[in-house]
Coordinates of C-alpha atoms in Angstrom, one line a residue:
Chain I
G90 CA 0.0 0.0 0.0
A91 CA 0.9 3.7 -0.1
G92 CA 0.8 4.3 3.6
V93 CA 3.1 3.8 6.5
S94 CA 3.2 0.1 7.3
Q95 CA 4.0 -1.4 10.7
S96 CA 4.6 -4.9 11.7
P97 CA 3.6 -6.9 13.7
R98 CA 0.2 -5.3 14.3
Y99 CA -0.1 -7.2 17.5
K100 CA 2.6 -8.7 19.7
V101 CA 2.2 -10.5 23.0
A102 CA 5.6 -10.8 24.8
K103 CA 6.5 -12.5 28.1
R104 CA 8.2 -10.2 30.6
G105 CA 11.9 -10.3 29.9
Q106 CA 11.6 -11.1 26.2
D107 CA 13.1 -8.9 23.6
V108 CA 10.9 -7.6 20.8
A109 CA 11.5 -5.8 17.5
L110 CA 8.9 -3.6 15.8
R111 CA 9.2 -2.7 12.2
C112 CA 8.2 0.4 10.3
D113 CA 8.1 0.8 6.6
P114 CA 7.7 4.5 5.9
I115 CA 6.2 5.9 2.7
S116 CA 8.7 5.6 -0.1
G117 CA 11.1 8.5 -0.3
H118 CA 10.1 10.0 3.0
V119 CA 13.0 11.7 4.7
S120 CA 11.8 11.9 8.3
L121 CA 10.6 9.1 10.5
F122 CA 9.2 9.3 14.0
W123 CA 8.4 6.8 16.7
Y124 CA 5.7 7.4 19.3
Q125 CA 4.5 5.4 22.2
Q126 CA 0.8 5.5 23.1
A127 CA -0.4 4.1 26.4
L128 CA -4.1 3.1 26.7
G129 CA -6.3 6.1 27.0
Q130 CA -3.4 8.5 26.5
G131 CA -2.0 10.6 23.7
P132 CA 1.0 9.5 21.8
E133 CA 4.4 10.4 23.4
F134 CA 7.5 11.1 21.4
L135 CA 10.3 8.5 21.4
T136 CA 12.7 9.3 18.7
Y137 CA 13.2 10.9 15.3
F138 CA 15.3 10.1 12.2
Q139 CA 16.3 12.2 9.3
N140 CA 17.3 9.7 6.6
E141 CA 19.6 7.3 8.5
A142 CA 20.6 9.8 11.2
Q143 CA 18.9 9.6 14.5
L144 CA 18.7 13.3 15.4
D145 CA 16.7 13.0 18.6
K146 CA 16.3 10.1 20.9
S147 CA 15.4 12.1 24.0
G148 CA 12.0 10.3 24.4
L149 CA 13.3 6.8 24.7
P150 CA 12.3 5.8 28.3
S151 CA 15.3 3.7 29.1
D152 CA 18.4 2.1 27.6
R153 CA 16.3 -1.0 26.9
F154 CA 14.8 0.9 24.0
F155 CA 16.8 1.2 20.8
A156 CA 15.9 2.4 17.3
E157 CA 17.7 2.2 14.0
R158 CA 17.2 3.2 10.4
P159 CA 20.4 1.9 8.8
E160 CA 19.6 2.7 5.2
G161 CA 17.3 5.7 5.7
S162 CA 14.2 3.7 4.9
V163 CA 12.9 0.9 7.1
S164 CA 13.2 1.5 10.8
T165 CA 13.2 -1.0 13.7
L166 CA 12.4 -0.2 17.3
K167 CA 13.8 -2.8 19.6
I168 CA 12.8 -3.3 23.2
Q169 CA 15.1 -5.5 25.3
R170 CA 13.9 -7.3 28.5
T171 CA 10.4 -6.1 28.1
Q172 CA 8.5 -5.0 31.2
Q173 CA 4.8 -4.7 31.8
E174 CA 5.0 -0.9 31.6
D175 CA 6.2 -1.3 28.0
S176 CA 2.7 -2.4 27.0
A177 CA 1.4 0.2 24.6
V178 CA 0.8 1.0 21.0
Y179 CA 4.0 2.0 19.2
L180 CA 3.2 4.4 16.3
C181 CA 5.5 5.2 13.5
A182 CA 5.1 8.3 11.3
S183 CA 6.9 9.5 8.3
S184 CA 7.2 12.8 6.4
P185 CA 8.7 13.9 3.1
V186 CA 10.0 17.0 4.6
E187 CA 12.9 17.6 7.1
N188 CA 10.9 19.8 9.4
A189 CA 7.5 19.1 10.9
N190 CA 6.4 22.5 9.7
S191 CA 3.1 21.3 8.3
G192 CA 1.0 18.7 9.9
N193 CA -0.6 17.5 6.8
T194 CA 2.7 16.2 5.5
I195 CA 3.1 13.7 8.4
Y196 CA 1.5 10.3 8.0
F197 CA 1.0 7.9 10.9
G198 CA 0.9 4.1 10.6
E199 CA -1.7 2.0 12.4
G200 CA 0.7 1.1 15.1
S201 CA 2.1 -2.1 16.7
W202 CA 0.1 -3.1 19.8
L203 CA 2.5 -4.6 22.3
T204 CA 1.2 -6.4 25.4
V205 CA 3.7 -7.7 27.9
V206 CA 2.5 -10.4 30.2
Chain G
G261 CA 8.3 18.9 29.1
E262 CA 5.3 20.3 27.4
S263 CA 1.9 19.9 28.8
V264 CA -1.1 19.7 26.5
G265 CA -4.4 18.7 28.2
L266 CA -8.0 18.5 27.4
H267 CA -10.9 19.6 29.6
L268 CA -13.4 16.9 28.7
P269 CA -12.5 13.3 28.3
T270 CA -15.8 12.3 26.7
L271 CA -18.3 14.3 24.7
S272 CA -21.6 12.9 23.5
V273 CA -23.6 14.8 20.9
Q274 CA -26.6 14.2 18.8
E275 CA -26.1 13.7 15.1
G276 CA -26.5 17.0 13.3
D277 CA -25.5 19.1 16.3
N278 CA -22.2 21.0 16.4
S279 CA -19.4 19.7 18.6
I280 CA -16.8 21.7 20.4
I281 CA -13.6 20.0 21.8
N282 CA -11.3 22.0 24.0
C283 CA -7.6 21.9 24.7
A284 CA -5.2 23.7 26.9
Y285 CA -1.5 24.0 26.3
S286 CA 1.3 25.1 28.6
N287 CA 4.1 26.4 26.4
S288 CA 3.4 30.0 25.5
A289 CA 6.3 29.9 23.0
S290 CA 4.6 27.2 20.9
D291 CA 3.7 28.5 17.4
Y292 CA 2.1 25.6 15.7
F293 CA -0.8 23.4 16.7
I294 CA -2.6 20.5 15.1
W295 CA -5.8 18.6 15.7
Y296 CA -5.8 14.9 15.0
K297 CA -8.6 12.3 14.8
Q298 CA -7.9 8.8 15.9
E299 CA -10.4 6.0 15.2
S300 CA -10.2 2.7 17.1
G301 CA -7.2 0.6 16.0
K302 CA -5.8 3.3 13.7
G303 CA -3.1 5.9 13.8
P304 CA -3.8 9.6 14.2
Q305 CA -5.2 11.3 11.2
F306 CA -4.6 15.0 10.5
I307 CA -7.7 17.2 10.6
I308 CA -6.6 20.8 10.7
D309 CA -3.7 23.0 11.9
I310 CA -3.2 26.6 12.9
R311 CA -0.1 28.8 13.5
S312 CA 0.2 31.3 16.3
N313 CA -0.1 34.3 14.0
M314 CA -3.8 33.3 13.4
D315 CA -6.7 33.0 15.8
K316 CA -9.1 31.1 13.6
R317 CA -8.8 28.7 10.7
Q318 CA -11.6 26.9 8.8
G319 CA -11.7 23.7 6.9
Q320 CA -14.5 21.5 5.6
R321 CA -17.0 21.3 8.5
V322 CA -14.2 22.0 11.0
T323 CA -12.9 25.2 12.6
V324 CA -10.0 25.6 14.9
L325 CA -9.8 28.6 17.3
L326 CA -6.6 29.7 19.1
N327 CA -6.6 31.9 22.1
K328 CA -3.0 32.7 22.9
T329 CA -3.8 34.8 25.9
V330 CA -5.2 31.9 27.8
K331 CA -3.3 29.2 25.9
H332 CA -6.4 27.5 24.7
L333 CA -7.4 25.7 21.5
S334 CA -10.7 24.5 20.4
L335 CA -12.0 22.3 17.6
Q336 CA -15.5 22.9 16.3
I337 CA -17.2 20.3 14.1
A338 CA -20.3 21.4 12.3
A339 CA -23.3 19.1 11.7
T340 CA -21.6 16.2 13.5
Q341 CA -22.0 12.9 11.8
P342 CA -21.7 9.3 13.1
G343 CA -18.4 9.0 11.1
D344 CA -17.0 11.7 13.4
S345 CA -17.0 9.4 16.4
A346 CA -13.4 9.0 17.4
V347 CA -10.8 10.3 19.9
Y348 CA -9.6 13.8 19.1
F349 CA -6.1 15.0 20.1
C350 CA -4.6 18.4 20.0
A351 CA -0.9 18.6 19.6
E352 CA 1.7 21.4 19.8
V353 CA 4.8 21.1 17.7
N354 CA 8.2 22.2 18.8
F355 CA 11.4 21.2 17.1
N356 CA 9.9 18.3 15.2
K357 CA 8.3 16.9 18.4
F358 CA 4.6 16.6 18.7
Y359 CA 3.2 17.0 22.2
F360 CA -0.2 15.4 22.4
G361 CA -2.9 15.9 24.9
S362 CA -4.7 12.9 26.4
G363 CA -7.6 13.1 24.0
T364 CA -11.4 13.6 24.0
K365 CA -13.7 10.8 22.9
L366 CA -16.5 12.0 20.8
N367 CA -19.7 9.9 20.7
V368 CA -22.2 10.8 18.1
K369 CA -25.7 9.6 18.9
P370 CA -28.0 8.8 15.9

């Protein structure tokens, strides 16, 4: 499809397990964002890439969270030793522009729903 | 960090009525704001935006009002339809980061 694609859509992990969430942005999009959305809350910023460069990772909650975008296209968010508080929807968004100066240029995926049991 | 909050967590309206969803923000230096709609199981979808040099902007059936004096945003939806049922978020944008509020759920009764 033409939109931002995320996989898996649903993931159940046992506490302590490592997980990897994949984001396929819209082809040619320069900017890529990861957000975490807890149940009943608004999305919270995790990290931002411009091409392959991770320009901001200030929102990553702990060193168990790691994101990469090695070729400036597909991105992976990895969570090591998952904890119950990691249960959330992880949203990826991409944009063809470098600066989020226009909201209608940013496209969100449907998210990866992570449940840690 | 930024703080963007909403006054009403749930809003129920009759189909055909107008809806008003409110939002407060904390950073007086913010100069760009966006309203998003999020349906169940989907990612946020852009509705309308406004910059701080404006106090009103209109789209198709939607209007956003910005009151910088009291740091308040509102989203007005005219002739609300069942398809408008969703959670609505306001967000302020600073340095490529979107700071979202906790959302208002809009229920449209037929």
